[in-house]
Coordinates of N, CA, C and O in Angstrom, one line a residue:
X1 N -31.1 36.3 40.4 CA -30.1 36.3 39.3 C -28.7 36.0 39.8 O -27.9 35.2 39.3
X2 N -28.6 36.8 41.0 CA -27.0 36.3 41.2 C -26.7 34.6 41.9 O -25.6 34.0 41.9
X3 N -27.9 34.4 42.3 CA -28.1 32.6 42.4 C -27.3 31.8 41.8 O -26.2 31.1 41.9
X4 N -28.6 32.3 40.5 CA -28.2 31.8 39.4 C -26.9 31.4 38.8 O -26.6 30.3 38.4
X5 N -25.7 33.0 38.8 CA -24.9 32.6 38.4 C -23.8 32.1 39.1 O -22.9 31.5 38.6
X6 N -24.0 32.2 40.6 CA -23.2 31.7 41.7 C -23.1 30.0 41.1 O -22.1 29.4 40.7
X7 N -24.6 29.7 41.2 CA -24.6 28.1 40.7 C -24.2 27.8 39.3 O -24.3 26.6 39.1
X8 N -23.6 28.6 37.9 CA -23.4 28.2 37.3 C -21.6 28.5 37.8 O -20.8 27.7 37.6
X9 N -21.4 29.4 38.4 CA -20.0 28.8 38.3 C -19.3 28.2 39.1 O -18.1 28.4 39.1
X10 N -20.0 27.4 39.9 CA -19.6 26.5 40.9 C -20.0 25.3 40.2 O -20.0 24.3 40.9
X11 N -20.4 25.0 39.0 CA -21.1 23.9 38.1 C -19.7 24.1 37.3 O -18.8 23.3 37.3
X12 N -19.7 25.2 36.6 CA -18.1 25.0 36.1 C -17.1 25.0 36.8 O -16.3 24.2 36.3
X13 N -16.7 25.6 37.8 CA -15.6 25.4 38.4 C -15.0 23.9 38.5 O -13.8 23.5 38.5
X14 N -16.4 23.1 38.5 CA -16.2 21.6 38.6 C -15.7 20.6 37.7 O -15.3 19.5 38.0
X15 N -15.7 21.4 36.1 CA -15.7 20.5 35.1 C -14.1 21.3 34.6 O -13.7 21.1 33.4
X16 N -13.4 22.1 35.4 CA -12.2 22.1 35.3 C -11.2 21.9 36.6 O -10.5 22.7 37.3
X17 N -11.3 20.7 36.8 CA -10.7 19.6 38.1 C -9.5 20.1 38.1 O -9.1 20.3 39.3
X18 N -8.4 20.4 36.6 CA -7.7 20.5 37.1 C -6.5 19.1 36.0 O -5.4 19.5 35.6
X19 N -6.9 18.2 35.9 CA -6.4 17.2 35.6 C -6.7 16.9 34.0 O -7.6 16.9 33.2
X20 N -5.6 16.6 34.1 CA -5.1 17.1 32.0 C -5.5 15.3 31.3 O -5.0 14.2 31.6
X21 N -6.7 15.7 30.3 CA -6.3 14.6 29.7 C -5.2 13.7 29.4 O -4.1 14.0 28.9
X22 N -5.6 12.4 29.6 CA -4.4 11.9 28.7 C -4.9 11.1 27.3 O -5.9 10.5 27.1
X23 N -3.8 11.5 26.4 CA -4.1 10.9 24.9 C -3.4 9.9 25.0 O -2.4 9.8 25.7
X24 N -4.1 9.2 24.2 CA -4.2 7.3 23.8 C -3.8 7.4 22.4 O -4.5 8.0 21.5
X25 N -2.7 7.0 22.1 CA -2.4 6.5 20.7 C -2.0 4.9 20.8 O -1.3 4.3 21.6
X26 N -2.8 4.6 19.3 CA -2.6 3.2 19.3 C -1.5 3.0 18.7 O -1.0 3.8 18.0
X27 N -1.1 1.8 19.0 CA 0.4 1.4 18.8 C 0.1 0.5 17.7 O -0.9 0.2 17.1
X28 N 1.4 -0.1 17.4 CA 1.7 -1.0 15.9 C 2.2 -2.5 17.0 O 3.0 -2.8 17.8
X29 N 0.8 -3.0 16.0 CA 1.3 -4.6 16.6 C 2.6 -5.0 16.2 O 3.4 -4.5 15.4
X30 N 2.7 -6.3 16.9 CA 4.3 -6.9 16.9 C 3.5 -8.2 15.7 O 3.8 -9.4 15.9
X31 N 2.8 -7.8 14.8 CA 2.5 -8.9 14.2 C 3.2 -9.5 13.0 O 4.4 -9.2 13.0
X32 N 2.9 -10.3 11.9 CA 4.2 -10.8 11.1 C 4.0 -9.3 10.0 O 3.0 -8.5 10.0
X33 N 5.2 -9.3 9.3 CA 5.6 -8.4 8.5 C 4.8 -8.8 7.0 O 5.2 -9.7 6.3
X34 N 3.5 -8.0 6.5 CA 2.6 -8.0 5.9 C 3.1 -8.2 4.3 O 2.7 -9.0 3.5
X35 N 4.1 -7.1 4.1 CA 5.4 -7.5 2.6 C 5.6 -8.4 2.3 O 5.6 -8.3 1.1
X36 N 5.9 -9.6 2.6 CA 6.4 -10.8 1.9 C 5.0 -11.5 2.1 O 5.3 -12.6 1.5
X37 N 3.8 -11.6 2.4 CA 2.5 -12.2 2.9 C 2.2 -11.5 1.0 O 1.9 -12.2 0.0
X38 N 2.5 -10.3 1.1 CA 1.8 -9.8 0.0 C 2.2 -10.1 -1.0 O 1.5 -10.6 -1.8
X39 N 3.9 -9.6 -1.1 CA 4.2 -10.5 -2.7 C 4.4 -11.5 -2.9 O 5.1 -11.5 -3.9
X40 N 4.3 -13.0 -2.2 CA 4.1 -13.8 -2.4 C 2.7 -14.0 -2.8 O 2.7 -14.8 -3.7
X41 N 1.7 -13.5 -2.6 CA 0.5 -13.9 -3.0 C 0.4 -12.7 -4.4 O -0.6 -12.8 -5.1
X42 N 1.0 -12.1 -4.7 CA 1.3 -11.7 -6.1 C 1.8 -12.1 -7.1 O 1.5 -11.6 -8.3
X43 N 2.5 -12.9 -6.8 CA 3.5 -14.4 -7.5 C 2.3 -15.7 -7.9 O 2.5 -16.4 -8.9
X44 N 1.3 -15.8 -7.1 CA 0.0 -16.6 -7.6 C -0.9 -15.9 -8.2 O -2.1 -16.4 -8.4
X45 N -0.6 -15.0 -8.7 CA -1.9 -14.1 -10.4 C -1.1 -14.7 -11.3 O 0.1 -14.7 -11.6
X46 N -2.3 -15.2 -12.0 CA -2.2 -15.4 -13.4 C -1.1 -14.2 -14.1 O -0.1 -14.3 -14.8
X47 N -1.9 -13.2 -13.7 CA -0.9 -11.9 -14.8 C 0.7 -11.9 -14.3 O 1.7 -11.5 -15.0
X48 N 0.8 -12.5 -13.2 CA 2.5 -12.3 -12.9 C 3.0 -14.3 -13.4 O 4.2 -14.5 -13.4
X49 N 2.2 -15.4 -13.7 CA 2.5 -17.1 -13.6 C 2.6 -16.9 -15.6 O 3.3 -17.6 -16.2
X50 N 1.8 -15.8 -16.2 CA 1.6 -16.1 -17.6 C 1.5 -14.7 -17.8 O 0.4 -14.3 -17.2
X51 N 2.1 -13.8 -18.2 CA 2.3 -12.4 -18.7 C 1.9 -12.7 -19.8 O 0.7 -12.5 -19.8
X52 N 2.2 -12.9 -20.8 CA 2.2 -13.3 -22.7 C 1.1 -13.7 -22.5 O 0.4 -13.2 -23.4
X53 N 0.5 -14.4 -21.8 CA -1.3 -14.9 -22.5 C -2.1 -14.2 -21.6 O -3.2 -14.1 -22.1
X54 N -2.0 -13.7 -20.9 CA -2.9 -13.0 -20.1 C -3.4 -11.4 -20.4 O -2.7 -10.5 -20.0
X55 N -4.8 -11.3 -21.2 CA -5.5 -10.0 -21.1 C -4.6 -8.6 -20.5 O -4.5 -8.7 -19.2
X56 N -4.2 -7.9 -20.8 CA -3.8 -6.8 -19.9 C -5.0 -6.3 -19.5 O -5.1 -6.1 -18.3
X57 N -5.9 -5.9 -20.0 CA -7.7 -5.8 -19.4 C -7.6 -6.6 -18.2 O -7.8 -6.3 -17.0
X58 N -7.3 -7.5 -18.5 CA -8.0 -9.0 -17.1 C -6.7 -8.3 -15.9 O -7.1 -8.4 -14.7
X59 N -5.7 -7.9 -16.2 CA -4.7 -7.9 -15.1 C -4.7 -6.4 -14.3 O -3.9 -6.2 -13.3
X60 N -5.7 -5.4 -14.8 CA -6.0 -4.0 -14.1 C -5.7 -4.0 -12.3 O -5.0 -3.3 -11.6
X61 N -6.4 -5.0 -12.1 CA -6.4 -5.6 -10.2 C -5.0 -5.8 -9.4 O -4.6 -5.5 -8.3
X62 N -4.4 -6.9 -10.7 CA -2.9 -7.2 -10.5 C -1.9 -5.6 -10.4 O -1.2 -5.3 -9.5
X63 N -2.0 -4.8 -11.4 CA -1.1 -3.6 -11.4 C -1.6 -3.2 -10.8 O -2.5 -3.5 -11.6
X64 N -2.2 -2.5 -9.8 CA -2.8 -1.7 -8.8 C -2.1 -2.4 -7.9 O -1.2 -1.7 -7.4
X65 N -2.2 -3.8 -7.5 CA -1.9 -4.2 -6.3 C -0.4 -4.2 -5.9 O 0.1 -4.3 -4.8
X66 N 0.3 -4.1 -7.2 CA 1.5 -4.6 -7.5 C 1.9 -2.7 -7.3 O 2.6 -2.5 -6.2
X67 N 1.7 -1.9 -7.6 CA 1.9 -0.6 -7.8 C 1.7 -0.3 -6.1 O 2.4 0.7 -5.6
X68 N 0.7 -1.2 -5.3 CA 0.8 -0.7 -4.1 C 2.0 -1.1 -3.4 O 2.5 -0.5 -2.4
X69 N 2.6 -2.7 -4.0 CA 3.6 -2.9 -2.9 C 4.8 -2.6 -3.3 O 5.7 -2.9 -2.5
X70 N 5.2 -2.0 -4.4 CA 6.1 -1.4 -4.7 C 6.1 0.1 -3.7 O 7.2 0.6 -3.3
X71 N 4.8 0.7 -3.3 CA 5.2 1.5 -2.1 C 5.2 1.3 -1.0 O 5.8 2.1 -0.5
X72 N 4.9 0.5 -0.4 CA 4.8 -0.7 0.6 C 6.6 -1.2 1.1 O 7.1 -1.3 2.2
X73 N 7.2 -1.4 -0.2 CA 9.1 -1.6 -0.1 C 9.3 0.1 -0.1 O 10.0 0.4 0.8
X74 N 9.2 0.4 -0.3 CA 9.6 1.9 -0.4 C 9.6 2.5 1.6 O 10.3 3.1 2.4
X75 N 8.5 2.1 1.6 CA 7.9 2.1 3.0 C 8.9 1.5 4.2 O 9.6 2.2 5.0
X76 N 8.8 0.5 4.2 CA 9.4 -0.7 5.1 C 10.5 -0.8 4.7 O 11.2 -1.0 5.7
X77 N 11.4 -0.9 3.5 CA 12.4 -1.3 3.4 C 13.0 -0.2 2.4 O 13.2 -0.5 1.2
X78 N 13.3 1.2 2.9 CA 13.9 1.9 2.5 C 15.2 1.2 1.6 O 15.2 1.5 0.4
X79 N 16.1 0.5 2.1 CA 17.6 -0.2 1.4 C 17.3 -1.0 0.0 O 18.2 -1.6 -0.7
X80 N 15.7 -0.9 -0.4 CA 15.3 -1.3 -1.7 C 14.4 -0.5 -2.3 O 13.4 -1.0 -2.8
X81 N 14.7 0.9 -2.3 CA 13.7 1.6 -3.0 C 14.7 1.4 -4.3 O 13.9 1.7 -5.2
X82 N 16.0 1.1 -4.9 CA 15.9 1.2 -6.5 C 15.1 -0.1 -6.6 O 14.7 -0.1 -7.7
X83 N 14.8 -1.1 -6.0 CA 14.4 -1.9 -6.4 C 12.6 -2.0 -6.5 O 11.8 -2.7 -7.0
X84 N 12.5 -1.1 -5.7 CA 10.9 -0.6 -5.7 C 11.1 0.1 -7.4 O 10.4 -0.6 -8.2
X85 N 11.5 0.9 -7.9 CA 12.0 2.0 -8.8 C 11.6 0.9 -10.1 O 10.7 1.1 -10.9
X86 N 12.5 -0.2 -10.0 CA 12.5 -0.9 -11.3 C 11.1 -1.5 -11.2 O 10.5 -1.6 -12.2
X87 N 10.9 -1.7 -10.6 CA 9.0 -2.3 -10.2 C 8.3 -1.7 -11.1 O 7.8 -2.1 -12.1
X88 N 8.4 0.3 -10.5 CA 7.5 0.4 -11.1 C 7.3 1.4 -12.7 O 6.4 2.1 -13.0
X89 N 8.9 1.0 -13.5 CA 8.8 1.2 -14.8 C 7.6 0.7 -15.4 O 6.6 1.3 -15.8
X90 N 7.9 -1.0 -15.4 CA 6.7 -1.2 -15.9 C 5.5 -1.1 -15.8 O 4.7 -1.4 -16.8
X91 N 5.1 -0.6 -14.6 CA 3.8 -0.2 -14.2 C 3.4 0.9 -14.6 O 2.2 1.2 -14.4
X92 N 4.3 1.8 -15.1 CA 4.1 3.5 -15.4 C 4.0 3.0 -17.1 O 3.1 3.5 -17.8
X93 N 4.9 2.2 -17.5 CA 4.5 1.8 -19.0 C 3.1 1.4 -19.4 O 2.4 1.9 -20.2
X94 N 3.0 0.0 -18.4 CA 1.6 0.0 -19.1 C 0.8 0.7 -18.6 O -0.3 0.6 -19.3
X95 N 0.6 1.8 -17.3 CA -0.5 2.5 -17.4 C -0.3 3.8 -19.0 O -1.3 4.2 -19.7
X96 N 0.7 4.1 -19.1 CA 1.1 4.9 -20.0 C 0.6 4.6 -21.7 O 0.4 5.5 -22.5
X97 N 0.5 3.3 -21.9 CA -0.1 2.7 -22.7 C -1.4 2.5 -23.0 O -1.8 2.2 -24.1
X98 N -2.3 2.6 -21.8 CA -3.7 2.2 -21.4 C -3.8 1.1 -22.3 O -4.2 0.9 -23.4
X99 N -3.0 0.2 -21.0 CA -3.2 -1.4 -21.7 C -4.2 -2.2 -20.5 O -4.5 -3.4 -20.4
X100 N -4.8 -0.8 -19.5 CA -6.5 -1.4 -18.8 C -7.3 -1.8 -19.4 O -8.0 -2.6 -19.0
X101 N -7.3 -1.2 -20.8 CA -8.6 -1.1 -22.1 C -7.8 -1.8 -23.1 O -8.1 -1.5 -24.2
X102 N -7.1 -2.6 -23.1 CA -6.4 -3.5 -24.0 C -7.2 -5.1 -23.5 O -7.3 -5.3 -22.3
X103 N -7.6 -6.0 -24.5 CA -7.6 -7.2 -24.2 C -7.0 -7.8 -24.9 O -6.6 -8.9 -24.4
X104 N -6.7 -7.5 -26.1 CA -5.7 -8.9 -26.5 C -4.1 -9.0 -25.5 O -3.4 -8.2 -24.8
X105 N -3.9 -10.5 -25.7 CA -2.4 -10.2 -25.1 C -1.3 -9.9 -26.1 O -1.4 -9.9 -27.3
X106 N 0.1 -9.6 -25.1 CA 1.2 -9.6 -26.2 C 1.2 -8.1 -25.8 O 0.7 -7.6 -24.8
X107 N 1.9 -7.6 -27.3 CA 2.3 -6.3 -27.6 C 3.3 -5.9 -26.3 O 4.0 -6.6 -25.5
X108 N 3.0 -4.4 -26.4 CA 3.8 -3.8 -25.9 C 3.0 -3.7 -24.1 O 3.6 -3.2 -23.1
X109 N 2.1 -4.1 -24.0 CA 1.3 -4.6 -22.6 C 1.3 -5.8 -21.9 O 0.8 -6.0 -20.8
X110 N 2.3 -7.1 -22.9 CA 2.4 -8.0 -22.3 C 3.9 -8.1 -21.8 O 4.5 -8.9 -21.1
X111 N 4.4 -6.9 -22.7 CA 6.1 -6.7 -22.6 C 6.4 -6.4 -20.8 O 7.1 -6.8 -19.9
X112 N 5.3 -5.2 -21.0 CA 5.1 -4.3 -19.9 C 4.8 -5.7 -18.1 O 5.6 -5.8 -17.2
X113 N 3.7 -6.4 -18.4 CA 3.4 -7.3 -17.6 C 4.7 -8.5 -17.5 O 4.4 -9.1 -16.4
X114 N 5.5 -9.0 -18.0 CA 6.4 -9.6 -17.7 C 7.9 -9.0 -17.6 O 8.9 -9.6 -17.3
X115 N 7.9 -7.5 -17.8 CA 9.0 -7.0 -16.9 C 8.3 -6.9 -15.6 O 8.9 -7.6 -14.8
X116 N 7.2 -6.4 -15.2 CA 6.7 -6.8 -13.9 C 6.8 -7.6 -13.2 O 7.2 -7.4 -12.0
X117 N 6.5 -9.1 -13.8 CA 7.0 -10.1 -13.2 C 8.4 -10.5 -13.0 O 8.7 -11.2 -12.0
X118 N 9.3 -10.0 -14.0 CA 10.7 -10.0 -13.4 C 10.9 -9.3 -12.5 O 11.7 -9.6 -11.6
X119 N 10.2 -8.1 -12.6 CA 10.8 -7.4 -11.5 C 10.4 -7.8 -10.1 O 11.1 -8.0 -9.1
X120 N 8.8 -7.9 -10.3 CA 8.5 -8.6 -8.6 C 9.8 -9.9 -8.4 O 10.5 -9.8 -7.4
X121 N 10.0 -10.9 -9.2 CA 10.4 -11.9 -8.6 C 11.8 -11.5 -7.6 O 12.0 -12.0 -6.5
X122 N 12.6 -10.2 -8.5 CA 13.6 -9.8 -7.6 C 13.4 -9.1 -6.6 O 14.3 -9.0 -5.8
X123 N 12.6 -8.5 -6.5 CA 11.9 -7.6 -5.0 C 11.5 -8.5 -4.2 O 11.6 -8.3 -3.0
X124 N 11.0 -9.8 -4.6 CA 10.3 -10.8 -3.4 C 11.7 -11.7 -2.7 O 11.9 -12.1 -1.6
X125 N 12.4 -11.8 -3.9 CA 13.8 -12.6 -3.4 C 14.4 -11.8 -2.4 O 14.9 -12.5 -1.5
X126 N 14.6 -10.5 -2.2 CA 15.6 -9.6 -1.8 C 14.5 -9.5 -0.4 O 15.1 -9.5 0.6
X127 N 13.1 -9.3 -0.2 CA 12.3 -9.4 0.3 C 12.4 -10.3 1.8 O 12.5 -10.1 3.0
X128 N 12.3 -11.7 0.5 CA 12.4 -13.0 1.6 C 10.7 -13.3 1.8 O 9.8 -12.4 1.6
X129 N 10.4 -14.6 2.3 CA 9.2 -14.3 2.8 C 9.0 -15.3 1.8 O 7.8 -15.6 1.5

């Protein structure tokens, strides 16, 4: 028995060397700046090129995406969060409206989708990109 435990703690003794992990954290590439990549390709939806004809049903994908980069500026470019702010009036309108479940265009959901688009257009200007 006392073998035994001789050998287990000379088995442990071993697996504390002594020497401190080291942690690995991954770093942030130096790659291009993903914000203007994004709302420029937000500027090519239908729901931001034609607000007035366009389904607010069909545009659910567009306000999500747009709702994300309005936190995205909030994010990265703190010196435009009112301009993030004005973004997302209209986004709180038309979800406020549940103009998801709306298909006709117009009303007060296509009002909603073309202040959106004004508003992106000045977030992407101020943006750059």
């Amino acid at each position: 028995m006392r073998t035994i435990l001789v050998a287990l703690l000379l088995v442990l003794s071993g697996c504390g060397s002594g020497e401190v992990p080291v942690k690995v954290r991954p770093t942030q590439g130096t790659g291009p700046d993903v914000l203007p990549i994004k709302l420029k390709a937000l500027t090519t939806d239908q729901c931001y090129l034609a607000p007035g004809t366009e389904s607010p049903k069909s545009c659910q994908k567009y306000v999500t995406e747009l709702s994300s980069a309005a936190g995205t500026v909030r994010k990265r470019r703190p010196d435009l969060s009112s301009h993030a702010d004005v973004l997302d009036r209209p986004i709180a309108a038309f979800r406020a409206a549940n103009c998801q479940d709306v298909a006709a265009a117009g009303g007060p959901c296509g009002q909603a989708l073309g202040d959106m688009a004004t508003a992106l257009t000045s977030v992407k200007s101020l943006v750059g990109g």
